[in-house]
Coordinates of C-alpha atoms in Angstrom, one line a residue:
Chain T
M1 CA 141.9 33.8 177.5
T2 CA 143.0 36.1 174.2
R3 CA 145.2 39.1 173.9
P4 CA 143.1 42.2 172.6
L5 CA 145.1 43.1 169.7
S6 CA 147.1 46.4 169.3
D7 CA 143.8 47.4 167.2
G8 CA 145.4 49.3 164.4
S9 CA 147.4 51.9 166.7
T10 CA 150.6 53.4 165.3
S11 CA 154.0 51.9 166.6
G12 CA 156.3 55.0 167.4
R13 CA 159.6 52.8 167.5
G14 CA 158.3 51.3 164.1
L15 CA 157.7 54.5 162.4
V16 CA 161.0 56.1 163.4
V17 CA 162.6 52.9 161.5
G18 CA 159.9 53.5 158.6
L19 CA 161.2 57.0 158.4
V20 CA 164.5 55.9 158.5
L21 CA 164.5 53.5 155.5
G22 CA 161.6 55.0 154.1
V23 CA 162.5 59.0 153.5
P24 CA 165.6 58.5 151.1
V25 CA 163.5 56.1 149.0
M26 CA 160.5 58.6 148.5
L27 CA 163.7 61.1 147.6
V28 CA 164.7 58.9 145.1
G29 CA 161.3 59.2 143.4
V30 CA 161.1 63.4 143.8
R31 CA 164.6 63.7 142.6
S32 CA 163.7 61.4 139.6
A33 CA 160.9 63.4 138.9
V34 CA 163.2 67.0 139.5
V35 CA 165.9 65.8 136.9
D36 CA 163.6 64.0 134.3
A37 CA 161.4 66.7 134.4
R38 CA 161.2 67.2 130.8
D39 CA 159.7 63.4 130.9
T40 CA 157.7 63.5 134.3
H41 CA 156.2 67.1 134.4
P42 CA 156.5 67.1 138.1
A43 CA 153.6 69.8 138.1
E44 CA 150.9 67.5 136.5
L45 CA 152.4 64.5 138.5
S46 CA 151.7 65.7 141.7
R47 CA 148.4 66.8 140.4
W48 CA 147.3 63.0 139.1
L49 CA 148.9 61.7 142.7
I50 CA 146.8 64.3 144.5
G51 CA 144.0 63.7 142.5
A52 CA 144.2 59.9 142.4
A53 CA 143.8 59.9 146.7
A54 CA 141.2 62.8 146.2
G55 CA 139.2 60.8 143.4
H56 CA 139.1 57.5 145.5
D57 CA 138.0 59.2 148.6
L58 CA 135.6 61.7 147.0
V59 CA 134.7 59.9 143.9
L60 CA 134.9 56.0 144.2
L61 CA 134.7 55.6 147.9
P62 CA 131.1 57.2 147.8
V63 CA 129.9 55.0 144.7
I64 CA 130.9 52.0 146.5
G65 CA 129.1 52.6 149.6
T66 CA 126.3 53.7 148.0
L67 CA 126.4 50.1 146.1
A68 CA 126.8 48.4 148.6
W69 CA 124.1 49.9 150.7
T70 CA 121.5 49.6 148.2
L71 CA 122.6 45.9 147.2
R72 CA 122.8 45.0 151.2
R73 CA 118.9 46.1 151.8
V74 CA 117.8 44.1 148.8
V75 CA 119.8 41.1 149.5
P76 CA 118.8 38.2 152.2
A77 CA 121.2 38.1 155.0
A78 CA 122.2 34.6 154.4
A79 CA 123.0 35.3 150.8
W80 CA 124.8 38.7 151.7
P81 CA 128.7 37.1 151.7
A82 CA 128.0 35.1 148.1
A83 CA 126.2 38.3 146.6
R84 CA 129.1 40.6 148.3
A85 CA 131.7 38.2 146.7
G86 CA 130.1 38.1 143.2
A87 CA 129.8 41.9 143.5
I88 CA 133.4 42.8 144.1
V89 CA 134.6 40.6 141.1
I90 CA 132.0 42.2 138.8
G91 CA 133.0 45.3 140.2
T92 CA 136.8 45.5 139.6
L93 CA 136.0 43.7 136.0
A94 CA 134.1 46.5 134.8
L95 CA 136.3 49.7 136.8
V96 CA 139.1 47.7 134.5
S97 CA 137.1 47.3 131.4
W98 CA 136.3 50.8 131.2
P99 CA 139.7 52.0 128.9
Y100 CA 139.2 49.3 126.8
A101 CA 135.4 49.5 126.1
R102 CA 135.9 53.1 125.4
G103 CA 138.7 52.5 122.7
Y104 CA 141.0 54.8 123.9
G105 CA 144.1 52.9 122.7
A106 CA 142.9 51.5 119.7
S107 CA 144.4 51.7 116.4
P108 CA 142.8 51.3 113.1
G109 CA 146.4 50.6 111.3
N110 CA 147.5 48.0 113.6
P111 CA 144.7 45.4 113.8
S112 CA 147.2 43.2 116.3
L113 CA 146.5 45.8 119.0
L114 CA 143.6 45.2 121.4
P115 CA 142.1 42.9 118.8
R116 CA 138.9 41.9 120.6
D117 CA 135.4 42.9 121.7
Y118 CA 136.0 44.7 124.8
V119 CA 132.3 45.2 125.7
L120 CA 130.7 42.0 124.8
G121 CA 133.3 40.1 126.2
P122 CA 133.2 41.3 129.9
V123 CA 129.4 42.1 129.8
V124 CA 129.5 37.9 128.9
A125 CA 131.9 37.3 131.6
S126 CA 130.1 39.6 133.8
A127 CA 126.6 37.4 132.9
A128 CA 128.4 34.1 133.9
I129 CA 129.8 35.4 137.2
A130 CA 126.2 36.7 138.3
A131 CA 124.8 33.8 137.3
A132 CA 127.5 31.7 139.6
T133 CA 127.0 34.3 142.1
A134 CA 123.2 33.6 142.1
V135 CA 123.3 30.0 142.3
V136 CA 125.7 30.1 145.4
A137 CA 123.4 32.7 147.2
L138 CA 120.3 30.9 146.7
V139 CA 121.6 27.8 147.8
A140 CA 122.9 29.3 151.1
F141 CA 119.6 31.2 151.4
V142 CA 117.7 27.8 150.7
R143 CA 120.0 26.0 153.6
H144 CA 119.6 29.1 156.1
R145 CA 115.6 28.6 156.0
R146 CA 116.1 25.3 156.3
R147 CA 118.1 25.7 159.5
I148 CA 115.4 28.0 160.9
S149 CA 112.8 26.0 160.0
Chain F
M1 CA 137.9 55.8 168.7
T2 CA 137.2 52.1 168.8
Q3 CA 138.7 50.6 165.9
D4 CA 136.2 47.8 164.1
P5 CA 138.4 44.4 165.2
V6 CA 136.9 43.0 161.9
D7 CA 138.3 45.7 159.8
T8 CA 141.5 45.8 161.6
R9 CA 142.0 41.9 160.8
A10 CA 140.8 42.1 156.9
G11 CA 143.0 44.9 156.8
A12 CA 145.9 43.2 157.9
W13 CA 145.6 40.1 155.7
L14 CA 144.8 42.9 153.0
G15 CA 148.1 45.0 154.0
L16 CA 150.3 41.6 153.5
A17 CA 149.1 40.8 150.3
L18 CA 149.6 44.5 149.1
G19 CA 152.9 44.3 150.6
I20 CA 154.0 41.0 148.2
T21 CA 152.2 42.2 145.3
F22 CA 153.4 46.1 145.3
G23 CA 156.9 44.2 146.4
L24 CA 156.9 42.4 143.3
C25 CA 156.0 45.1 141.2
F26 CA 158.6 47.4 142.3
A27 CA 161.4 44.5 142.2
T28 CA 160.3 43.5 138.7
G29 CA 160.0 47.1 137.8
L30 CA 163.4 48.3 138.7
W31 CA 164.5 45.0 136.4
S32 CA 163.0 46.6 133.4
H33 CA 164.3 50.0 134.0
V34 CA 167.7 48.9 134.3
L35 CA 167.2 47.2 131.6
Q36 CA 166.1 49.7 129.2
H37 CA 168.5 52.3 131.0
P38 CA 171.6 50.4 132.4
P39 CA 173.6 52.5 134.6
D40 CA 177.7 52.3 134.1
W41 CA 178.2 49.4 136.4
F42 CA 175.9 46.9 135.2
T43 CA 175.3 45.1 131.8
P44 CA 172.2 43.4 131.0
P45 CA 172.6 39.7 131.1
P46 CA 171.2 38.0 127.7
R47 CA 170.3 34.5 129.5
P48 CA 168.1 33.3 130.4
A49 CA 166.6 34.5 127.3
G50 CA 163.2 34.6 128.6
L51 CA 163.5 36.3 132.0
Y52 CA 162.2 39.3 131.0
R53 CA 159.1 37.8 129.4
L54 CA 158.7 36.4 133.0
T55 CA 159.7 39.2 134.7
Q56 CA 157.3 41.7 132.9
G57 CA 154.3 39.5 132.7
L58 CA 154.8 39.0 136.5
H59 CA 155.0 43.1 136.6
V60 CA 151.7 43.6 134.9
A61 CA 149.9 40.6 136.4
T62 CA 150.8 41.5 140.3
G63 CA 150.0 44.9 139.3
T64 CA 146.4 43.9 138.0
A65 CA 145.9 41.3 141.1
A66 CA 146.5 44.4 143.5
I67 CA 143.9 46.6 142.1
P68 CA 140.9 44.6 143.7
L69 CA 143.3 44.5 146.9
L70 CA 144.1 48.0 147.1
L71 CA 140.6 49.0 146.9
A72 CA 139.0 46.8 149.6
K73 CA 141.8 47.8 151.5
L74 CA 140.6 51.3 151.1
W75 CA 137.6 50.5 151.9
V76 CA 138.3 48.4 155.1
V77 CA 139.9 51.4 156.7
R78 CA 137.6 54.0 155.4
R79 CA 136.6 55.0 159.1
R80 CA 139.6 56.6 159.4
L81 CA 139.3 59.1 157.1
T82 CA 136.8 60.5 159.2
E83 CA 138.3 59.3 162.8
W84 CA 138.1 62.5 165.2
P85 CA 140.2 63.7 166.5
P86 CA 141.9 63.5 163.1
V87 CA 145.1 63.7 164.9
R88 CA 146.3 62.3 168.3
S89 CA 150.0 63.0 168.7
V90 CA 153.0 63.8 166.5
V91 CA 153.3 59.9 165.7
H92 CA 149.9 59.4 164.8
A93 CA 150.4 62.9 162.8
V94 CA 153.5 61.8 160.8
E95 CA 151.7 58.1 160.2
R96 CA 148.7 59.8 159.0
L97 CA 150.7 62.4 156.2
A98 CA 152.5 59.5 154.9
L99 CA 149.1 58.0 154.1
L100 CA 148.9 60.9 151.1
P101 CA 151.8 60.1 149.2
L102 CA 151.0 56.0 150.1
V103 CA 147.5 55.9 149.0
G104 CA 148.2 58.7 146.2
G105 CA 151.0 56.8 144.6
A106 CA 149.3 53.4 145.0
V107 CA 145.8 54.5 143.0
F108 CA 148.0 56.5 140.4
L109 CA 150.5 53.2 139.6
L110 CA 147.6 50.7 139.3
L111 CA 145.7 53.7 137.6
S112 CA 148.4 54.5 135.2
G113 CA 149.7 50.9 134.5
T114 CA 146.0 49.9 134.0
A115 CA 145.9 52.6 131.3
N116 CA 149.2 52.3 129.7
V117 CA 148.1 48.3 128.8
A118 CA 145.0 49.7 127.7
R119 CA 147.1 52.1 125.5
W120 CA 145.3 55.3 126.9
Y121 CA 147.3 58.5 127.5
P122 CA 145.1 61.1 129.3
W123 CA 148.1 63.1 130.4
H124 CA 150.9 65.0 128.9
F125 CA 154.0 63.3 130.8
Y126 CA 156.1 60.3 129.3
F127 CA 154.5 57.5 131.2
P128 CA 157.6 55.1 132.0
A129 CA 159.5 58.1 133.7
A130 CA 156.5 59.4 135.7
H131 CA 155.7 55.8 137.0
Y132 CA 159.0 54.9 137.8
A133 CA 159.4 58.0 140.0
A134 CA 155.9 57.7 141.4
A135 CA 156.9 54.3 142.5
W136 CA 159.9 55.2 144.3
I137 CA 157.5 57.5 146.1
T138 CA 155.1 55.0 146.8
V139 CA 157.5 52.1 148.1
G140 CA 158.8 54.7 150.3
A141 CA 155.6 55.5 151.8
L142 CA 154.7 52.1 152.0
V143 CA 158.1 51.2 154.1
V144 CA 157.1 54.2 156.2
H145 CA 153.6 52.6 156.7
V146 CA 154.8 49.1 157.5
G147 CA 157.2 50.0 160.0
A148 CA 154.3 51.9 161.8
K149 CA 151.7 48.9 161.2
A150 CA 153.9 45.6 161.2
G151 CA 153.0 45.2 165.1
T152 CA 149.6 45.3 164.1
T153 CA 149.8 43.5 161.1
M154 CA 152.2 40.8 162.8
A155 CA 149.6 40.3 165.5
V156 CA 146.9 39.3 163.3
V157 CA 149.1 37.2 161.3
R158 CA 150.7 35.1 164.2
R159 CA 146.9 34.7 165.6
P160 CA 144.9 33.4 163.1
G161 CA 142.5 32.0 165.9
P162 CA 139.7 33.2 168.1
G163 CA 140.5 37.1 167.5
P164 CA 140.4 39.9 169.5
S165 CA 138.0 39.5 172.9
A166 CA 135.5 42.2 171.4
E167 CA 135.3 40.2 168.2
P168 CA 131.4 38.9 167.9
G169 CA 132.4 34.8 167.7
E170 CA 131.9 32.6 164.2
R171 CA 130.1 35.0 162.6
A172 CA 132.2 37.6 162.2
R173 CA 134.8 35.1 161.3
S174 CA 133.1 33.7 158.4
D175 CA 131.9 37.1 157.0
R176 CA 135.4 38.0 156.9
R177 CA 136.4 35.0 155.3
A178 CA 133.7 35.3 153.2
F179 CA 134.8 39.1 152.4
L180 CA 138.4 38.4 151.7
L181 CA 137.7 35.3 149.4
G182 CA 135.7 37.8 147.3
V183 CA 138.5 40.2 147.1
A184 CA 140.8 37.2 146.0
A185 CA 138.3 35.9 143.6
A186 CA 138.2 39.3 141.8
S187 CA 142.2 39.2 141.8
G188 CA 142.3 36.0 140.2
T189 CA 139.7 37.0 137.5
L190 CA 141.2 39.8 136.7
V191 CA 144.7 38.2 136.1
V192 CA 142.9 35.9 134.1
A193 CA 140.8 38.3 132.1
T194 CA 144.5 39.9 131.3
A195 CA 146.9 37.3 131.0
G196 CA 145.8 35.5 127.6
G197 CA 148.6 38.1 125.8
T198 CA 151.3 36.3 127.2
V199 CA 149.9 32.9 128.5
P200 CA 147.8 31.6 125.1
V201 CA 145.9 28.8 127.1
L202 CA 144.0 31.6 128.9
S203 CA 143.7 33.6 125.6
P204 CA 139.9 32.2 125.3
V205 CA 138.9 33.6 128.4
S206 CA 140.8 36.3 128.6
V207 CA 138.3 39.2 127.9
L208 CA 140.7 41.8 128.3
A209 CA 144.0 40.8 126.9
Q210 CA 145.8 43.3 125.0
R211 CA 146.7 40.9 122.8
R212 CA 145.6 37.2 120.8
P213 CA 148.3 34.8 120.3
G214 CA 148.7 34.2 116.7
Q215 CA 147.2 37.2 115.6
G216 CA 149.7 39.6 113.4
P217 CA 151.5 39.8 110.4
Q218 CA 152.8 36.3 110.2
G219 CA 151.5 35.2 113.3
L220 CA 152.9 37.5 115.6
P221 CA 151.4 40.8 117.1
V222 CA 153.1 44.5 116.0
N223 CA 153.7 47.1 118.8
K224 CA 154.9 50.1 116.2
T225 CA 153.7 49.5 111.9
A226 CA 156.1 50.8 109.7
A227 CA 153.7 53.2 108.5
A228 CA 153.2 54.5 112.5
A229 CA 156.7 54.8 112.4
E230 CA 157.0 56.0 108.7
V231 CA 159.9 54.1 107.3
V232 CA 157.8 52.4 104.5
D233 CA 159.5 54.1 101.6
A234 CA 163.1 53.6 103.0
A235 CA 162.6 50.2 104.1
L236 CA 161.1 49.2 100.9
D237 CA 163.9 51.4 98.7
P238 CA 166.0 48.8 96.6
A239 CA 168.9 50.8 97.6
Y240 CA 168.7 50.2 101.4
R241 CA 172.2 49.3 102.6
L242 CA 173.5 48.3 106.4
V243 CA 175.8 50.5 107.2
I244 CA 178.4 49.2 109.8
S245 CA 181.2 51.1 111.1
G246 CA 183.8 50.2 113.3
P247 CA 187.9 50.5 113.1
A248 CA 188.5 48.7 109.8
G249 CA 186.4 51.8 108.6
E250 CA 182.5 51.6 107.1
R251 CA 181.1 49.0 105.1
A252 CA 177.6 48.8 103.6
L253 CA 175.8 45.8 102.6
S254 CA 172.5 45.7 100.5
L255 CA 169.9 43.0 101.6
A256 CA 171.1 40.1 99.0
E257 CA 174.6 40.6 100.4
L258 CA 173.3 40.4 103.7
R259 CA 171.6 37.2 102.8
A260 CA 174.6 36.1 101.6
L261 CA 176.3 35.8 104.8
P262 CA 176.0 32.7 107.0
Q263 CA 172.7 32.2 108.2
H264 CA 171.9 31.2 112.1
Q265 CA 168.7 30.5 113.7
A266 CA 167.3 31.1 117.0
R267 CA 164.0 31.0 118.8
L268 CA 163.2 34.0 121.0
P269 CA 160.4 35.9 122.7
I270 CA 159.3 39.2 121.6
S271 CA 158.9 40.8 125.1
C272 CA 156.4 43.9 125.7
V273 CA 157.3 46.4 128.5
E274 CA 153.2 46.2 128.3
G275 CA 153.1 42.6 129.5
W276 CA 152.4 40.5 126.1
S277 CA 154.9 38.3 124.8
A278 CA 155.3 35.7 122.0
T279 CA 158.0 33.3 120.8
A280 CA 158.8 33.0 116.9
R281 CA 161.5 31.1 114.8
W282 CA 164.0 33.8 113.5
R283 CA 166.8 33.5 111.0
G284 CA 169.4 36.1 109.7
V285 CA 173.2 37.0 110.7
R286 CA 175.0 36.9 113.9
V287 CA 175.7 40.7 114.8
Q288 CA 179.2 39.4 115.8
D289 CA 179.8 38.4 112.4
L290 CA 178.5 41.9 111.0
L291 CA 181.0 43.5 113.4
A292 CA 183.5 41.5 113.0
L293 CA 183.5 42.7 109.2
V294 CA 184.6 45.8 110.4
D295 CA 187.2 44.6 113.1
A296 CA 184.6 45.5 116.2
A297 CA 183.7 41.7 117.0
D298 CA 185.3 42.6 120.7
A299 CA 183.5 45.5 121.0
E300 CA 182.1 46.3 124.4
A301 CA 179.0 47.8 122.7
V302 CA 177.3 48.5 119.7
L303 CA 174.4 51.1 118.9
V304 CA 171.7 49.8 116.7
E305 CA 169.8 52.5 114.6
S306 CA 166.6 52.4 113.1
L307 CA 165.5 53.9 109.7
Q308 CA 163.2 55.6 111.8
R309 CA 164.0 59.1 111.7
S310 CA 162.6 60.3 115.1
G311 CA 161.3 58.5 118.3
R312 CA 162.4 57.5 122.0
Y313 CA 163.2 53.9 120.6
R314 CA 164.8 54.7 117.1
A315 CA 168.0 53.4 118.1
S316 CA 169.4 51.1 121.3
R317 CA 172.5 50.1 122.8
L318 CA 173.8 46.3 122.5
S319 CA 176.1 45.6 124.8
G320 CA 179.3 43.2 124.6
A321 CA 177.8 40.2 126.8
H322 CA 174.8 40.5 124.0
I323 CA 177.2 41.1 121.0
R324 CA 178.9 37.6 121.9
D325 CA 175.6 36.0 122.5
A326 CA 175.2 33.3 119.7
D327 CA 171.5 33.9 119.3
T328 CA 171.8 37.9 118.8
L329 CA 171.0 38.2 115.3
L330 CA 170.4 40.8 112.7
A331 CA 167.1 38.9 111.7
L332 CA 165.9 38.9 108.0
E333 CA 163.7 36.1 108.1
L334 CA 160.5 35.2 110.6
D335 CA 159.3 31.5 110.7
G336 CA 160.7 31.0 107.3
E337 CA 159.4 33.8 105.5
A338 CA 161.1 37.2 105.0
L339 CA 160.2 39.7 107.6
D340 CA 156.6 41.6 107.5
L341 CA 157.3 45.1 106.8
D342 CA 155.3 45.6 110.3
H343 CA 158.1 43.2 111.8
G344 CA 161.0 45.2 110.8
F345 CA 161.7 44.4 107.0
P346 CA 164.5 44.5 105.5
A347 CA 166.1 43.8 108.8
R348 CA 165.6 43.7 112.8
L349 CA 167.6 43.0 115.6
I350 CA 166.7 40.1 118.1
A351 CA 168.5 39.6 121.3
P352 CA 167.7 36.8 124.2
G353 CA 166.5 38.8 127.5
R354 CA 165.7 42.3 126.2
P355 CA 162.8 44.3 126.4
G356 CA 160.7 44.3 123.1
V357 CA 161.5 48.1 122.6
L358 CA 164.8 47.7 122.3
Q359 CA 164.6 44.8 119.6
T360 CA 165.1 47.6 116.9
K361 CA 163.2 47.3 114.0
W362 CA 164.0 48.7 110.2
V363 CA 168.2 48.6 110.8
A364 CA 170.0 50.8 109.3
R365 CA 173.5 50.9 111.2
L366 CA 175.8 49.6 113.7
V367 CA 177.9 52.0 115.2
L368 CA 180.6 51.3 117.6
P369 CA 179.1 54.4 120.4

């Protein structure tokens, strides 16, 4: 008989220990932001920190949810684990590729910086991952059909 | 509210992985910071020569690997965003409050780090300073969160067997395993896609690598060109002189006089804070020999100044330990040829174990601080 887990509940004693150790560490960062204000622009940095959390929760999370919901309804259940894994890999690759693909950092006077085709490369890599995912998903689907027939 | 037990297990494993990656990122980031801004009580060690290459490569790689881990963790715990009641107790309220700097800071660190490697700066603050301050805030919030959740995580890690009694069996375990494998594959893919700038064997498949090994003047990538630094005329001026000042006064040496001094060779890497690195064979005059010309061979520090008139990295401080290292050179040649203008012609600093931004190019003066 297994004992149920604490199920994500918060440990009060652990939280106190965490606060005693963690708050001074946070204050080092706050102090650094204030003392070095000419470089850190504390007001703008605060907006970025809050905006990063809000952007994730209000924009990225719903987009991921919608894509996952759509994919879940299109892909057969037996192929879902493989399809989801492939989607995670391709999705994060696309996300990280974005600033490269837009060419924000390109410098015409320095050809050694960002020297690749940052659209074609990720597209080819994504196509290869999608093909591998399709094979794995197809194998899982066929195995499932054989099992139930 | 009942928490989905599958989410709890996946969340615990992802939390553990994030704790490791953020811990490594923080430690290597601190190392980079103290090398660039050493406190009075710390002297940056010149050896091992490739240590910074390793730590900064690790910093960027673990930060990149953390992107899918963080997104997956936030996905797994997404239901807590809308849980009701939003606050159950004082302890719960404090724990939830600490999530704002944790989530905001973690997303910001990975976003800004990725943008920095892609050379994209959609903000007005100075990236290293803001990234550094945000790292302390985020890690502090992480410590608070770990304190609150360590019990749950340890229970999951210690009991990987059948799981909570409410778990619907093998299918749920298999589903969770497939999800976590997908996240791990995403982390691995991103590392391979970006690490080719410092691990040449990965270069052919590193579709997002910021650099290509061997590409650049004399086969070495360039961070700042002479044109961007506005030193072309000064660097090519035949009247160029390296000025060394010390207790015995000032010496001004032409390029021909520098070449006439005893030359030494060192094989050292250029290791950029953006994660790429490349090794080259440098040849030039030992900095200690140059300082000896003005009776400063045993100096505890020297300021290396560039021909650049402005810029945060127009000068760098070299510690006594570095001055006395036999491989610390004022390099005049790279791989058997005179330095390319973009690599610092007529003379540049090259020393072991230093970030690339401190390997001052177009050196004009060596001054005791």
